[in-house]
mmCIF file with all atom_site columns, N, CA, C and O in Angstrom:
data_model
loop_
_atom_site.group_PDB
_atom_site.id
_atom_site.type_symbol
_atom_site.label_atom_id
_atom_site.label_alt_id
_atom_site.label_comp_id
_atom_site.label_asym_id
_atom_site.label_entity_id
_atom_site.label_seq_id
_atom_site.pdbx_PDB_ins_code
_atom_site.Cartn_x
_atom_site.Cartn_y
_atom_site.Cartn_z
_atom_site.occupancy
_atom_site.B_iso_or_equiv
_atom_site.pdbx_formal_charge
_atom_site.auth_seq_id
_atom_site.auth_comp_id
_atom_site.auth_asym_id
_atom_site.auth_atom_id
_atom_site.pdbx_PDB_model_num
ATOM 1   N N  . MET Q 1 1  ? 104.516 -28.668 -18.291 1.00 0.00 ? 1  MET Q N  1
ATOM 2   C CA . MET Q 1 1  ? 105.277 -27.350 -18.341 1.00 0.00 ? 1  MET Q CA 1
ATOM 3   C C  . MET Q 1 1  ? 105.046 -26.619 -19.674 1.00 0.00 ? 1  MET Q C  1
ATOM 4   O O  . MET Q 1 1  ? 104.866 -25.484 -19.712 1.00 0.00 ? 1  MET Q O  1
ATOM 5   N N  . ALA Q 1 2  ? 105.027 -27.457 -20.705 1.00 0.00 ? 2  ALA Q N  1
ATOM 6   C CA . ALA Q 1 2  ? 104.762 -26.896 -22.078 1.00 0.00 ? 2  ALA Q CA 1
ATOM 7   C C  . ALA Q 1 2  ? 103.351 -26.214 -22.108 1.00 0.00 ? 2  ALA Q C  1
ATOM 8   O O  . ALA Q 1 2  ? 103.151 -25.184 -22.780 1.00 0.00 ? 2  ALA Q O  1
ATOM 9   N N  . ALA Q 1 3  ? 102.395 -26.780 -21.434 1.00 0.00 ? 3  ALA Q N  1
ATOM 10  C CA . ALA Q 1 3  ? 101.009 -26.316 -21.507 1.00 0.00 ? 3  ALA Q CA 1
ATOM 11  C C  . ALA Q 1 3  ? 100.957 -24.920 -20.749 1.00 0.00 ? 3  ALA Q C  1
ATOM 12  O O  . ALA Q 1 3  ? 100.215 -23.928 -21.169 1.00 0.00 ? 3  ALA Q O  1
ATOM 13  N N  . LEU Q 1 4  ? 101.805 -24.786 -19.602 1.00 0.00 ? 4  LEU Q N  1
ATOM 14  C CA . LEU Q 1 4  ? 101.854 -23.529 -18.881 1.00 0.00 ? 4  LEU Q CA 1
ATOM 15  C C  . LEU Q 1 4  ? 102.539 -22.468 -19.770 1.00 0.00 ? 4  LEU Q C  1
ATOM 16  O O  . LEU Q 1 4  ? 102.054 -21.358 -19.767 1.00 0.00 ? 4  LEU Q O  1
ATOM 17  N N  . ALA Q 1 5  ? 103.494 -22.847 -20.622 1.00 0.00 ? 5  ALA Q N  1
ATOM 18  C CA . ALA Q 1 5  ? 104.118 -21.837 -21.453 1.00 0.00 ? 5  ALA Q CA 1
ATOM 19  C C  . ALA Q 1 5  ? 103.109 -21.387 -22.498 1.00 0.00 ? 5  ALA Q C  1
ATOM 20  O O  . ALA Q 1 5  ? 103.122 -20.193 -22.806 1.00 0.00 ? 5  ALA Q O  1
ATOM 21  N N  . TRP Q 1 6  ? 102.329 -22.224 -23.105 1.00 0.00 ? 6  TRP Q N  1
ATOM 22  C CA . TRP Q 1 6  ? 101.390 -21.945 -24.074 1.00 0.00 ? 6  TRP Q CA 1
ATOM 23  C C  . TRP Q 1 6  ? 100.202 -21.084 -23.491 1.00 0.00 ? 6  TRP Q C  1
ATOM 24  O O  . TRP Q 1 6  ? 99.642  -20.218 -24.105 1.00 0.00 ? 6  TRP Q O  1
ATOM 25  N N  . LEU Q 1 7  ? 99.977  -21.179 -22.149 1.00 0.00 ? 7  LEU Q N  1
ATOM 26  C CA . LEU Q 1 7  ? 98.960  -20.345 -21.426 1.00 0.00 ? 7  LEU Q CA 1
ATOM 27  C C  . LEU Q 1 7  ? 99.589  -18.984 -21.176 1.00 0.00 ? 7  LEU Q C  1
ATOM 28  O O  . LEU Q 1 7  ? 98.718  -17.946 -21.119 1.00 0.00 ? 7  LEU Q O  1
ATOM 29  N N  . LEU Q 1 8  ? 100.906 -18.881 -21.005 1.00 0.00 ? 8  LEU Q N  1
ATOM 30  C CA . LEU Q 1 8  ? 101.389 -17.623 -20.622 1.00 0.00 ? 8  LEU Q CA 1
ATOM 31  C C  . LEU Q 1 8  ? 101.467 -16.680 -21.760 1.00 0.00 ? 8  LEU Q C  1
ATOM 32  O O  . LEU Q 1 8  ? 101.530 -15.402 -21.678 1.00 0.00 ? 8  LEU Q O  1
ATOM 33  N N  . ILE Q 1 9  ? 101.642 -17.114 -22.953 1.00 0.00 ? 9  ILE Q N  1
ATOM 34  C CA . ILE Q 1 9  ? 101.732 -16.393 -24.175 1.00 0.00 ? 9  ILE Q CA 1
ATOM 35  C C  . ILE Q 1 9  ? 100.414 -15.449 -24.452 1.00 0.00 ? 9  ILE Q C  1
ATOM 36  O O  . ILE Q 1 9  ? 100.644 -14.276 -24.473 1.00 0.00 ? 9  ILE Q O  1
ATOM 37  N N  . PRO Q 1 10 ? 99.297  -16.003 -24.398 1.00 0.00 ? 10 PRO Q N  1
ATOM 38  C CA . PRO Q 1 10 ? 98.104  -15.019 -24.409 1.00 0.00 ? 10 PRO Q CA 1
ATOM 39  C C  . PRO Q 1 10 ? 97.912  -14.140 -23.332 1.00 0.00 ? 10 PRO Q C  1
ATOM 40  O O  . PRO Q 1 10 ? 97.413  -13.001 -23.387 1.00 0.00 ? 10 PRO Q O  1
ATOM 41  N N  . LEU Q 1 11 ? 98.416  -14.578 -22.094 1.00 0.00 ? 11 LEU Q N  1
ATOM 42  C CA . LEU Q 1 11 ? 98.295  -13.759 -20.924 1.00 0.00 ? 11 LEU Q CA 1
ATOM 43  C C  . LEU Q 1 11 ? 99.255  -12.511 -20.991 1.00 0.00 ? 11 LEU Q C  1
ATOM 44  O O  . LEU Q 1 11 ? 98.794  -11.400 -20.758 1.00 0.00 ? 11 LEU Q O  1
ATOM 45  N N  . VAL Q 1 12 ? 100.494 -12.756 -21.497 1.00 0.00 ? 12 VAL Q N  1
ATOM 46  C CA . VAL Q 1 12 ? 101.486 -11.686 -21.717 1.00 0.00 ? 12 VAL Q CA 1
ATOM 47  C C  . VAL Q 1 12 ? 100.862 -10.694 -22.962 1.00 0.00 ? 12 VAL Q C  1
ATOM 48  O O  . VAL Q 1 12 ? 101.075 -9.462  -22.780 1.00 0.00 ? 12 VAL Q O  1
ATOM 49  N N  . ALA Q 1 13 ? 100.260 -11.292 -23.865 1.00 0.00 ? 13 ALA Q N  1
ATOM 50  C CA . ALA Q 1 13 ? 99.724  -10.550 -24.944 1.00 0.00 ? 13 ALA Q CA 1
ATOM 51  C C  . ALA Q 1 13 ? 98.554  -9.654  -24.454 1.00 0.00 ? 13 ALA Q C  1
ATOM 52  O O  . ALA Q 1 13 ? 98.450  -8.436  -24.923 1.00 0.00 ? 13 ALA Q O  1
ATOM 53  N N  . ALA Q 1 14 ? 97.792  -10.270 -23.540 1.00 0.00 ? 14 ALA Q N  1
ATOM 54  C CA . ALA Q 1 14 ? 96.548  -9.467  -23.081 1.00 0.00 ? 14 ALA Q CA 1
ATOM 55  C C  . ALA Q 1 14 ? 97.005  -8.312  -22.251 1.00 0.00 ? 14 ALA Q C  1
ATOM 56  O O  . ALA Q 1 14 ? 96.460  -7.220  -22.241 1.00 0.00 ? 14 ALA Q O  1
ATOM 57  N N  . ILE Q 1 15 ? 98.010  -8.571  -21.456 1.00 0.00 ? 15 ILE Q N  1
ATOM 58  C CA . ILE Q 1 15 ? 98.568  -7.603  -20.502 1.00 0.00 ? 15 ILE Q CA 1
ATOM 59  C C  . ILE Q 1 15 ? 99.193  -6.387  -21.349 1.00 0.00 ? 15 ILE Q C  1
ATOM 60  O O  . ILE Q 1 15 ? 99.000  -5.203  -21.135 1.00 0.00 ? 15 ILE Q O  1
ATOM 61  N N  . GLY Q 1 16 ? 99.959  -6.838  -22.448 1.00 0.00 ? 16 GLY Q N  1
ATOM 62  C CA . GLY Q 1 16 ? 100.554 -5.857  -23.307 1.00 0.00 ? 16 GLY Q CA 1
ATOM 63  C C  . GLY Q 1 16 ? 99.464  -5.027  -23.989 1.00 0.00 ? 16 GLY Q C  1
ATOM 64  O O  . GLY Q 1 16 ? 99.653  -3.863  -24.131 1.00 0.00 ? 16 GLY Q O  1
ATOM 65  N N  . ALA Q 1 17 ? 98.421  -5.705  -24.456 1.00 0.00 ? 17 ALA Q N  1
ATOM 66  C CA . ALA Q 1 17 ? 97.387  -4.932  -25.122 1.00 0.00 ? 17 ALA Q CA 1
ATOM 67  C C  . ALA Q 1 17 ? 96.691  -4.000  -24.305 1.00 0.00 ? 17 ALA Q C  1
ATOM 68  O O  . ALA Q 1 17 ? 96.308  -2.812  -24.609 1.00 0.00 ? 17 ALA Q O  1
ATOM 69  N N  . GLY Q 1 18 ? 96.446  -4.464  -23.060 1.00 0.00 ? 18 GLY Q N  1
ATOM 70  C CA . GLY Q 1 18 ? 95.873  -3.496  -21.992 1.00 0.00 ? 18 GLY Q CA 1
ATOM 71  C C  . GLY Q 1 18 ? 96.718  -2.322  -21.716 1.00 0.00 ? 18 GLY Q C  1
ATOM 72  O O  . GLY Q 1 18 ? 96.246  -1.157  -21.641 1.00 0.00 ? 18 GLY Q O  1
ATOM 73  N N  . LEU Q 1 19 ? 98.059  -2.488  -21.540 1.00 0.00 ? 19 LEU Q N  1
ATOM 74  C CA . LEU Q 1 19 ? 98.939  -1.420  -21.351 1.00 0.00 ? 19 LEU Q CA 1
ATOM 75  C C  . LEU Q 1 19 ? 98.939  -0.493  -22.513 1.00 0.00 ? 19 LEU Q C  1
ATOM 76  O O  . LEU Q 1 19 ? 98.932  0.621   -22.453 1.00 0.00 ? 19 LEU Q O  1
ATOM 77  N N  . TRP Q 1 20 ? 99.011  -1.013  -23.760 1.00 0.00 ? 20 TRP Q N  1
ATOM 78  C CA . TRP Q 1 20 ? 99.023  -0.146  -24.960 1.00 0.00 ? 20 TRP Q CA 1
ATOM 79  C C  . TRP Q 1 20 ? 97.701  0.568   -25.107 1.00 0.00 ? 20 TRP Q C  1
ATOM 80  O O  . TRP Q 1 20 ? 97.698  1.780   -25.482 1.00 0.00 ? 20 TRP Q O  1
ATOM 81  N N  . GLY Q 1 21 ? 96.528  -0.072  -24.732 1.00 0.00 ? 21 GLY Q N  1
ATOM 82  C CA . GLY Q 1 21 ? 95.221  0.712   -24.888 1.00 0.00 ? 21 GLY Q CA 1
ATOM 83  C C  . GLY Q 1 21 ? 95.182  1.629   -23.922 1.00 0.00 ? 21 GLY Q C  1
ATOM 84  O O  . GLY Q 1 21 ? 94.596  2.800   -24.239 1.00 0.00 ? 21 GLY Q O  1
ATOM 85  N N  . GLY Q 1 22 ? 95.596  1.534   -22.615 1.00 0.00 ? 22 GLY Q N  1
ATOM 86  C CA . GLY Q 1 22 ? 95.663  2.654   -21.653 1.00 0.00 ? 22 GLY Q CA 1
ATOM 87  C C  . GLY Q 1 22 ? 96.592  3.734   -21.977 1.00 0.00 ? 22 GLY Q C  1
ATOM 88  O O  . GLY Q 1 22 ? 96.186  4.952   -21.861 1.00 0.00 ? 22 GLY Q O  1
ATOM 89  N N  . TRP Q 1 23 ? 97.692  3.440   -22.703 1.00 0.00 ? 23 TRP Q N  1
ATOM 90  C CA . TRP Q 1 23 ? 98.598  4.518   -23.197 1.00 0.00 ? 23 TRP Q CA 1
ATOM 91  C C  . TRP Q 1 23 ? 97.977  5.213   -24.319 1.00 0.00 ? 23 TRP Q C  1
ATOM 92  O O  . TRP Q 1 23 ? 98.065  6.596   -24.422 1.00 0.00 ? 23 TRP Q O  1
ATOM 93  N N  . ALA Q 1 24 ? 97.327  4.555   -25.284 1.00 0.00 ? 24 ALA Q N  1
ATOM 94  C CA . ALA Q 1 24 ? 96.761  5.184   -26.409 1.00 0.00 ? 24 ALA Q CA 1
ATOM 95  C C  . ALA Q 1 24 ? 95.541  6.152   -26.055 1.00 0.00 ? 24 ALA Q C  1
ATOM 96  O O  . ALA Q 1 24 ? 95.293  7.112   -26.761 1.00 0.00 ? 24 ALA Q O  1
ATOM 97  N N  . SER Q 1 25 ? 94.795  5.750   -25.025 1.00 0.00 ? 25 SER Q N  1
ATOM 98  C CA . SER Q 1 25 ? 93.586  6.530   -24.754 1.00 0.00 ? 25 SER Q CA 1
ATOM 99  C C  . SER Q 1 25 ? 93.830  7.504   -23.521 1.00 0.00 ? 25 SER Q C  1
ATOM 100 O O  . SER Q 1 25 ? 92.861  8.059   -23.018 1.00 0.00 ? 25 SER Q O  1
ATOM 101 N N  . ARG Q 1 26 ? 95.018  7.772   -23.272 1.00 0.00 ? 26 ARG Q N  1
ATOM 102 C CA . ARG Q 1 26 ? 95.355  8.725   -22.205 1.00 0.00 ? 26 ARG Q CA 1
ATOM 103 C C  . ARG Q 1 26 ? 94.931  10.111  -22.525 1.00 0.00 ? 26 ARG Q C  1
ATOM 104 O O  . ARG Q 1 26 ? 94.716  10.415  -23.780 1.00 0.00 ? 26 ARG Q O  1
ATOM 105 N N  . ASN Q 1 27 ? 94.682  10.947  -21.668 1.00 0.00 ? 27 ASN Q N  1
ATOM 106 C CA . ASN Q 1 27 ? 94.274  12.437  -21.878 1.00 0.00 ? 27 ASN Q CA 1
ATOM 107 C C  . ASN Q 1 27 ? 95.471  13.214  -22.320 1.00 0.00 ? 27 ASN Q C  1
ATOM 108 O O  . ASN Q 1 27 ? 96.469  13.229  -21.539 1.00 0.00 ? 27 ASN Q O  1
ATOM 109 N N  . ARG Q 1 28 ? 95.346  13.769  -23.438 1.00 0.00 ? 28 ARG Q N  1
ATOM 110 C CA . ARG Q 1 28 ? 96.533  14.642  -23.904 1.00 0.00 ? 28 ARG Q CA 1
ATOM 111 C C  . ARG Q 1 28 ? 96.026  16.057  -23.597 1.00 0.00 ? 28 ARG Q C  1
ATOM 112 O O  . ARG Q 1 28 ? 94.932  16.480  -23.772 1.00 0.00 ? 28 ARG Q O  1
ATOM 113 N N  . ARG Q 1 29 ? 97.141  16.986  -23.355 1.00 0.00 ? 29 ARG Q N  1
ATOM 114 C CA . ARG Q 1 29 ? 96.878  18.320  -23.185 1.00 0.00 ? 29 ARG Q CA 1
ATOM 115 C C  . ARG Q 1 29 ? 96.475  18.905  -24.623 1.00 0.00 ? 29 ARG Q C  1
ATOM 116 O O  . ARG Q 1 29 ? 97.075  18.499  -25.539 1.00 0.00 ? 29 ARG Q O  1
ATOM 117 N N  . THR Q 1 30 ? 95.608  19.836  -24.543 1.00 0.00 ? 30 THR Q N  1
ATOM 118 C CA . THR Q 1 30 ? 95.236  20.498  -25.910 1.00 0.00 ? 30 THR Q CA 1
ATOM 119 C C  . THR Q 1 30 ? 96.145  21.658  -26.021 1.00 0.00 ? 30 THR Q C  1
ATOM 120 O O  . THR Q 1 30 ? 96.483  22.403  -25.054 1.00 0.00 ? 30 THR Q O  1
ATOM 121 N N  . ILE Q 1 31 ? 96.620  21.882  -27.315 1.00 0.00 ? 31 ILE Q N  1
ATOM 122 C CA . ILE Q 1 31 ? 97.572  22.889  -27.599 1.00 0.00 ? 31 ILE Q CA 1
ATOM 123 C C  . ILE Q 1 31 ? 96.790  23.848  -28.510 1.00 0.00 ? 31 ILE Q C  1
ATOM 124 O O  . ILE Q 1 31 ? 95.956  23.531  -29.336 1.00 0.00 ? 31 ILE Q O  1
ATOM 125 N N  . GLU Q 1 32 ? 97.004  25.066  -28.079 1.00 0.00 ? 32 GLU Q N  1
ATOM 126 C CA . GLU Q 1 32 ? 96.272  26.285  -28.857 1.00 0.00 ? 32 GLU Q CA 1
ATOM 127 C C  . GLU Q 1 32 ? 96.742  26.182  -30.348 1.00 0.00 ? 32 GLU Q C  1
ATOM 128 O O  . GLU Q 1 32 ? 98.064  26.244  -30.595 1.00 0.00 ? 32 GLU Q O  1
ATOM 129 N N  . ASP Q 1 33 ? 95.801  26.116  -31.213 1.00 0.00 ? 33 ASP Q N  1
ATOM 130 C CA . ASP Q 1 33 ? 96.064  26.046  -32.649 1.00 0.00 ? 33 ASP Q CA 1
ATOM 131 C C  . ASP Q 1 33 ? 96.032  27.408  -33.300 1.00 0.00 ? 33 ASP Q C  1
ATOM 132 O O  . ASP Q 1 33 ? 96.111  27.485  -34.631 1.00 0.00 ? 33 ASP Q O  1
ATOM 133 N N  . GLY Q 1 34 ? 95.971  28.437  -32.634 1.00 0.00 ? 34 GLY Q N  1
ATOM 134 C CA . GLY Q 1 34 ? 95.801  29.771  -33.242 1.00 0.00 ? 34 GLY Q CA 1
ATOM 135 C C  . GLY Q 1 34 ? 96.949  30.234  -34.150 1.00 0.00 ? 34 GLY Q C  1
ATOM 136 O O  . GLY Q 1 34 ? 96.822  30.744  -35.288 1.00 0.00 ? 34 GLY Q O  1
ATOM 137 N N  . SER Q 1 35 ? 98.191  29.975  -33.705 1.00 0.00 ? 35 SER Q N  1
ATOM 138 C CA . SER Q 1 35 ? 99.385  30.371  -34.481 1.00 0.00 ? 35 SER Q CA 1
ATOM 139 C C  . SER Q 1 35 ? 99.447  29.432  -35.699 1.00 0.00 ? 35 SER Q C  1
ATOM 140 O O  . SER Q 1 35 ? 99.736  29.934  -36.794 1.00 0.00 ? 35 SER Q O  1
ATOM 141 N N  . GLU Q 1 36 ? 99.234  28.172  -35.606 1.00 0.00 ? 36 GLU Q N  1
ATOM 142 C CA . GLU Q 1 36 ? 99.191  27.248  -36.867 1.00 0.00 ? 36 GLU Q CA 1
ATOM 143 C C  . GLU Q 1 36 ? 98.142  27.761  -37.828 1.00 0.00 ? 36 GLU Q C  1
ATOM 144 O O  . GLU Q 1 36 ? 98.423  27.576  -39.071 1.00 0.00 ? 36 GLU Q O  1
ATOM 145 N N  . LEU Q 1 37 ? 96.937  27.932  -37.281 1.00 0.00 ? 37 LEU Q N  1
ATOM 146 C CA . LEU Q 1 37 ? 95.918  28.339  -38.246 1.00 0.00 ? 37 LEU Q CA 1
ATOM 147 C C  . LEU Q 1 37 ? 96.157  29.621  -38.969 1.00 0.00 ? 37 LEU Q C  1
ATOM 148 O O  . LEU Q 1 37 ? 95.853  29.844  -40.162 1.00 0.00 ? 37 LEU Q O  1
ATOM 149 N N  . ALA Q 1 38 ? 96.690  30.564  -38.219 1.00 0.00 ? 38 ALA Q N  1
ATOM 150 C CA . ALA Q 1 38 ? 97.140  31.873  -38.863 1.00 0.00 ? 38 ALA Q CA 1
ATOM 151 C C  . ALA Q 1 38 ? 98.214  31.625  -39.974 1.00 0.00 ? 38 ALA Q C  1
ATOM 152 O O  . ALA Q 1 38 ? 98.191  32.244  -40.997 1.00 0.00 ? 38 ALA Q O  1
ATOM 153 N N  . GLY Q 1 39 ? 99.134  30.772  -39.592 1.00 0.00 ? 39 GLY Q N  1
ATOM 154 C CA . GLY Q 1 39 ? 100.197 30.419  -40.596 1.00 0.00 ? 39 GLY Q CA 1
ATOM 155 C C  . GLY Q 1 39 ? 99.666  29.843  -41.799 1.00 0.00 ? 39 GLY Q C  1
ATOM 156 O O  . GLY Q 1 39 ? 100.013 30.070  -42.925 1.00 0.00 ? 39 GLY Q O  1
ATOM 157 N N  . TYR Q 1 40 ? 98.631  28.891  -41.539 1.00 0.00 ? 40 TYR Q N  1
ATOM 158 C CA . TYR Q 1 40 ? 98.059  28.231  -42.723 1.00 0.00 ? 40 TYR Q CA 1
ATOM 159 C C  . TYR Q 1 40 ? 97.271  29.252  -43.547 1.00 0.00 ? 40 TYR Q C  1
ATOM 160 O O  . TYR Q 1 40 ? 97.301  29.192  -44.903 1.00 0.00 ? 40 TYR Q O  1
ATOM 161 N N  . SER Q 1 41 ? 96.629  30.173  -42.925 1.00 0.00 ? 41 SER Q N  1
ATOM 162 C CA . SER Q 1 41 ? 95.912  31.227  -43.677 1.00 0.00 ? 41 SER Q CA 1
ATOM 163 C C  . SER Q 1 41 ? 96.858  32.080  -44.544 1.00 0.00 ? 41 SER Q C  1
ATOM 164 O O  . SER Q 1 41 ? 96.545  32.400  -45.697 1.00 0.00 ? 41 SER Q O  1
ATOM 165 N N  . ARG Q 1 42 ? 97.970  32.478  -43.958 1.00 0.00 ? 42 ARG Q N  1
ATOM 166 C CA . ARG Q 1 42 ? 98.999  33.271  -44.726 1.00 0.00 ? 42 ARG Q CA 1
ATOM 167 C C  . ARG Q 1 42 ? 99.475  32.456  -45.932 1.00 0.00 ? 42 ARG Q C  1
ATOM 168 O O  . ARG Q 1 42 ? 99.741  32.933  -47.063 1.00 0.00 ? 42 ARG Q O  1
ATOM 169 N N  . PHE Q 1 43 ? 99.677  31.190  -45.689 1.00 0.00 ? 43 PHE Q N  1
ATOM 170 C CA . PHE Q 1 43 ? 100.156 30.270  -46.707 1.00 0.00 ? 43 PHE Q CA 1
ATOM 171 C C  . PHE Q 1 43 ? 99.211  30.219  -47.973 1.00 0.00 ? 43 PHE Q C  1
ATOM 172 O O  . PHE Q 1 43 ? 99.516  30.388  -49.144 1.00 0.00 ? 43 PHE Q O  1
ATOM 173 N N  . ARG Q 1 44 ? 97.886  29.982  -47.534 1.00 0.00 ? 44 ARG Q N  1
ATOM 174 C CA . ARG Q 1 44 ? 96.786  30.016  -48.512 1.00 0.00 ? 44 ARG Q CA 1
ATOM 175 C C  . ARG Q 1 44 ? 96.819  31.187  -49.419 1.00 0.00 ? 44 ARG Q C  1
ATOM 176 O O  . ARG Q 1 44 ? 96.650  31.211  -50.636 1.00 0.00 ? 44 ARG Q O  1
ATOM 177 N N  . GLU Q 1 45 ? 96.892  32.351  -48.634 1.00 0.00 ? 45 GLU Q N  1
ATOM 178 C CA . GLU Q 1 45 ? 96.796  33.649  -49.310 1.00 0.00 ? 45 GLU Q CA 1
ATOM 179 C C  . GLU Q 1 45 ? 97.999  33.806  -50.280 1.00 0.00 ? 45 GLU Q C  1
ATOM 180 O O  . GLU Q 1 45 ? 97.825  34.353  -51.420 1.00 0.00 ? 45 GLU Q O  1
ATOM 181 N N  . ALA Q 1 46 ? 99.126  33.434  -49.841 1.00 0.00 ? 46 ALA Q N  1
ATOM 182 C CA . ALA Q 1 46 ? 100.306 33.493  -50.679 1.00 0.00 ? 46 ALA Q CA 1
ATOM 183 C C  . ALA Q 1 46 ? 100.159 32.622  -52.026 1.00 0.00 ? 46 ALA Q C  1
ATOM 184 O O  . ALA Q 1 46 ? 100.528 33.038  -53.027 1.00 0.00 ? 46 ALA Q O  1
ATOM 185 N N  . MET Q 1 47 ? 99.650  31.484  -51.774 1.00 0.00 ? 47 MET Q N  1
ATOM 186 C CA . MET Q 1 47 ? 99.510  30.526  -52.877 1.00 0.00 ? 47 MET Q CA 1
ATOM 187 C C  . MET Q 1 47 ? 98.449  31.126  -53.921 1.00 0.00 ? 47 MET Q C  1
ATOM 188 O O  . MET Q 1 47 ? 98.522  31.046  -55.070 1.00 0.00 ? 47 MET Q O  1
ATOM 189 N N  . GLU Q 1 48 ? 97.429  31.786  -53.358 1.00 0.00 ? 48 GLU Q N  1
ATOM 190 C CA . GLU Q 1 48 ? 96.341  32.331  -54.284 1.00 0.00 ? 48 GLU Q CA 1
ATOM 191 C C  . GLU Q 1 48 ? 96.937  33.569  -55.000 1.00 0.00 ? 48 GLU Q C  1
ATOM 192 O O  . GLU Q 1 48 ? 96.640  33.665  -56.210 1.00 0.00 ? 48 GLU Q O  1
ATOM 193 N N  . ARG Q 1 49 ? 97.813  34.258  -54.360 1.00 0.00 ? 49 ARG Q N  1
ATOM 194 C CA . ARG Q 1 49 ? 98.366  35.466  -55.109 1.00 0.00 ? 49 ARG Q CA 1
ATOM 195 C C  . ARG Q 1 49 ? 99.325  35.026  -56.245 1.00 0.00 ? 49 ARG Q C  1
ATOM 196 O O  . ARG Q 1 49 ? 99.369  35.627  -57.276 1.00 0.00 ? 49 ARG Q O  1
ATOM 197 N N  . SER Q 1 50 ? 100.023 33.822  -55.928 1.00 0.00 ? 50 SER Q N  1
ATOM 198 C CA . SER Q 1 50 ? 101.062 33.403  -56.905 1.00 0.00 ? 50 SER Q CA 1
ATOM 199 C C  . SER Q 1 50 ? 100.318 32.858  -58.174 1.00 0.00 ? 50 SER Q C  1
ATOM 200 O O  . SER Q 1 50 ? 100.814 32.881  -59.199 1.00 0.00 ? 50 SER Q O  1
ATOM 201 N N  . HIS Q 1 51 ? 99.182  32.255  -57.979 1.00 0.00 ? 51 HIS Q N  1
ATOM 202 C CA . HIS Q 1 51 ? 98.433  31.669  -59.120 1.00 0.00 ? 51 HIS Q CA 1
ATOM 203 C C  . HIS Q 1 51 ? 97.651  32.688  -59.853 1.00 0.00 ? 51 HIS Q C  1
ATOM 204 O O  . HIS Q 1 51 ? 97.541  32.473  -61.098 1.00 0.00 ? 51 HIS Q O  1
ATOM 205 N N  . THR Q 1 52 ? 97.231  33.780  -59.282 1.00 0.00 ? 52 THR Q N  1
ATOM 206 C CA . THR Q 1 52 ? 96.421  34.831  -60.044 1.00 0.00 ? 52 THR Q CA 1
ATOM 207 C C  . THR Q 1 52 ? 97.308  35.626  -60.893 1.00 0.00 ? 52 THR Q C  1
ATOM 208 O O  . THR Q 1 52 ? 96.912  36.185  -61.825 1.00 0.00 ? 52 THR Q O  1
ATOM 209 N N  . GLY Q 1 53 ? 98.561  35.643  -60.501 1.00 0.00 ? 53 GLY Q N  1
ATOM 210 C CA . GLY Q 1 53 ? 99.627  36.482  -61.439 1.00 0.00 ? 53 GLY Q CA 1
ATOM 211 C C  . GLY Q 1 53 ? 100.089 35.851  -62.630 1.00 0.00 ? 53 GLY Q C  1
ATOM 212 O O  . GLY Q 1 53 ? 100.542 36.475  -63.552 1.00 0.00 ? 53 GLY Q O  1
ATOM 213 N N  . SER Q 1 54 ? 99.873  34.574  -62.716 1.00 0.00 ? 54 SER Q N  1
ATOM 214 C CA . SER Q 1 54 ? 100.301 33.848  -63.925 1.00 0.00 ? 54 SER Q CA 1
ATOM 215 C C  . SER Q 1 54 ? 99.449  34.006  -65.182 1.00 0.00 ? 54 SER Q C  1
ATOM 216 O O  . SER Q 1 54 ? 98.301  34.018  -65.136 1.00 0.00 ? 54 SER Q O  1
#
C-alpha cells in the first residue's frame, strides 16, 4: 500500500502540471492598446516639457 501511495504522488503532480500548462497556454483575447499607447505618449510629452523648463 505504501508503494501505491508513492506512485500516486508523481501521478497527481503530472496531472496538476498538465492542467497548469493547459491553462497557461490558453488563447487570450487581444485587447486594443491604442488608448494605452496614446496615454503613454501624452505622459512622455509631459515629462519632456517639465524637464526642459528647469
